[in-house]
PDB file of C-alpha atoms in Angstrom:
ATOM      1  CA  MET B   1      82.027  81.250 150.909  1.00 48.00           C
ATOM      2  CA  GLY B   2      78.351  80.331 150.579  1.00 48.00           C
ATOM      3  CA  ASP B   3      76.448  80.408 153.841  1.00 70.00           C
ATOM      4  CA  GLU B   4      78.660  82.924 155.646  1.00 88.00           C
ATOM      5  CA  GLN B   5      77.715  85.685 153.207  1.00 96.00           C
ATOM      6  CA  TRP B   6      74.748  87.966 153.755  1.00 97.00           C
ATOM      7  CA  TYR B   7      71.931  88.913 151.386  1.00 97.00           C
ATOM      8  CA  TYR B   8      68.987  91.264 151.519  1.00 98.00           C
ATOM      9  CA  CYS B   9      65.728  89.431 150.822  1.00 97.00           C
ATOM     10  CA  LEU B  10      63.236  91.542 148.878  1.00 97.00           C
ATOM     11  CA  LYS B  11      60.435  89.113 149.725  1.00 97.00           C
ATOM     12  CA  HIS B  12      60.950  89.160 153.502  1.00 96.00           C
ATOM     13  CA  HIS B  13      62.409  92.709 153.689  1.00 97.00           C
ATOM     14  CA  ARG B  14      65.349  91.704 155.865  1.00 97.00           C
ATOM     15  CA  ALA B  15      68.992  90.660 155.846  1.00 98.00           C
ATOM     16  CA  GLU B  16      69.497  86.905 155.760  1.00 97.00           C
ATOM     17  CA  GLN B  17      72.640  84.815 155.991  1.00 96.00           C
ATOM     18  CA  GLY B  18      73.121  82.347 153.159  1.00 95.00           C
ATOM     19  CA  LYS B  19      71.111  81.712 150.022  1.00 93.00           C
ATOM     20  CA  ARG B  20      67.790  80.930 151.689  1.00 90.00           C
ATOM     21  CA  CYS B  21      65.506  82.626 149.179  1.00 92.00           C
ATOM     22  CA  TRP B  22      65.110  82.460 145.407  1.00 94.00           C
ATOM     23  CA  PHE B  23      67.903  84.340 143.596  1.00 92.00           C
ATOM     24  CA  ALA B  24      65.482  86.855 142.062  1.00 95.00           C
ATOM     25  CA  ASP B  25      64.393  87.852 145.594  1.00 96.00           C
ATOM     26  CA  ARG B  26      67.953  88.385 146.875  1.00 96.00           C
ATOM     27  CA  MET B  27      70.381  91.288 146.686  1.00 96.00           C
ATOM     28  CA  GLY B  28      74.009  90.625 147.430  1.00 96.00           C
ATOM     29  CA  PRO B  29      76.154  89.045 148.572  1.00 96.00           C
ATOM     30  CA  TYR B  30      77.320  91.469 151.214  1.00 96.00           C
ATOM     31  CA  PRO B  31      80.240  90.929 153.598  1.00 95.00           C
ATOM     32  CA  ASP B  32      78.211  91.300 156.796  1.00 97.00           C
ATOM     33  CA  GLN B  33      74.727  91.717 158.208  1.00 97.00           C
ATOM     34  CA  ALA B  34      75.005  95.472 158.721  1.00 98.00           C
ATOM     35  CA  THR B  35      75.855  96.047 155.064  1.00 98.00           C
ATOM     36  CA  ALA B  36      73.070  93.720 153.891  1.00 98.00           C
ATOM     37  CA  GLU B  37      70.601  95.654 156.052  1.00 98.00           C
ATOM     38  CA  ARG B  38      71.624  98.814 154.154  1.00 98.00           C
ATOM     39  CA  ALA B  39      71.166  97.194 150.717  1.00 97.00           C
ATOM     40  CA  LEU B  40      68.264  99.371 149.588  1.00 97.00           C
ATOM     41  CA  GLU B  41      70.033 102.530 150.754  1.00 97.00           C
ATOM     42  CA  ILE B  42      73.214 101.476 148.928  1.00 96.00           C
ATOM     43  CA  VAL B  43      71.302 100.864 145.688  1.00 95.00           C
ATOM     44  CA  LYS B  44      69.488 104.198 145.980  1.00 96.00           C
ATOM     45  CA  GLN B  45      72.794 106.050 146.444  1.00 96.00           C
ATOM     46  CA  ARG B  46      74.372 104.258 143.482  1.00 94.00           C
ATOM     47  CA  ASN B  47      71.379 105.029 141.267  1.00 96.00           C
ATOM     48  CA  GLU B  48      71.415 108.707 142.241  1.00 95.00           C
ATOM     49  CA  ARG B  49      75.158 108.902 141.545  1.00 93.00           C
ATOM     50  CA  GLU B  50      74.768 107.267 138.124  1.00 92.00           C
ATOM     51  CA  ASP B  51      71.740 109.419 137.240  1.00 90.00           C
ATOM     52  CA  ALA B  52      73.757 112.539 138.084  1.00 89.00           C
ATOM     53  CA  ARG B  53      76.664 111.251 135.997  1.00 83.00           C
ATOM     54  CA  ASP B  54      74.349 110.505 133.062  1.00 77.00           C
ATOM     55  CA  SER B  55      72.775 113.974 133.161  1.00 78.00           C
ATOM     56  CA  TRP B  56      76.231 115.591 133.381  1.00 77.00           C
ATOM     57  CA  GLU B  57      77.459 113.627 130.348  1.00 73.00           C
ATOM     58  CA  ASN B  58      74.392 114.577 128.283  1.00 68.00           C
TER      59      ASN B  58
END
């Protein structure tokens, strides 16, 4: 594993292969560059889904 995985770097605002940046600045790992590039969109969709679920349960 390791360097072949992709991460989204919050500091540099881009997908990067491997653990180049500090762990607190990284999101991932993701299986490929295209998925890592969508990291913020993926998180937003997950948050919206969970918020909707929380409001439905309450």
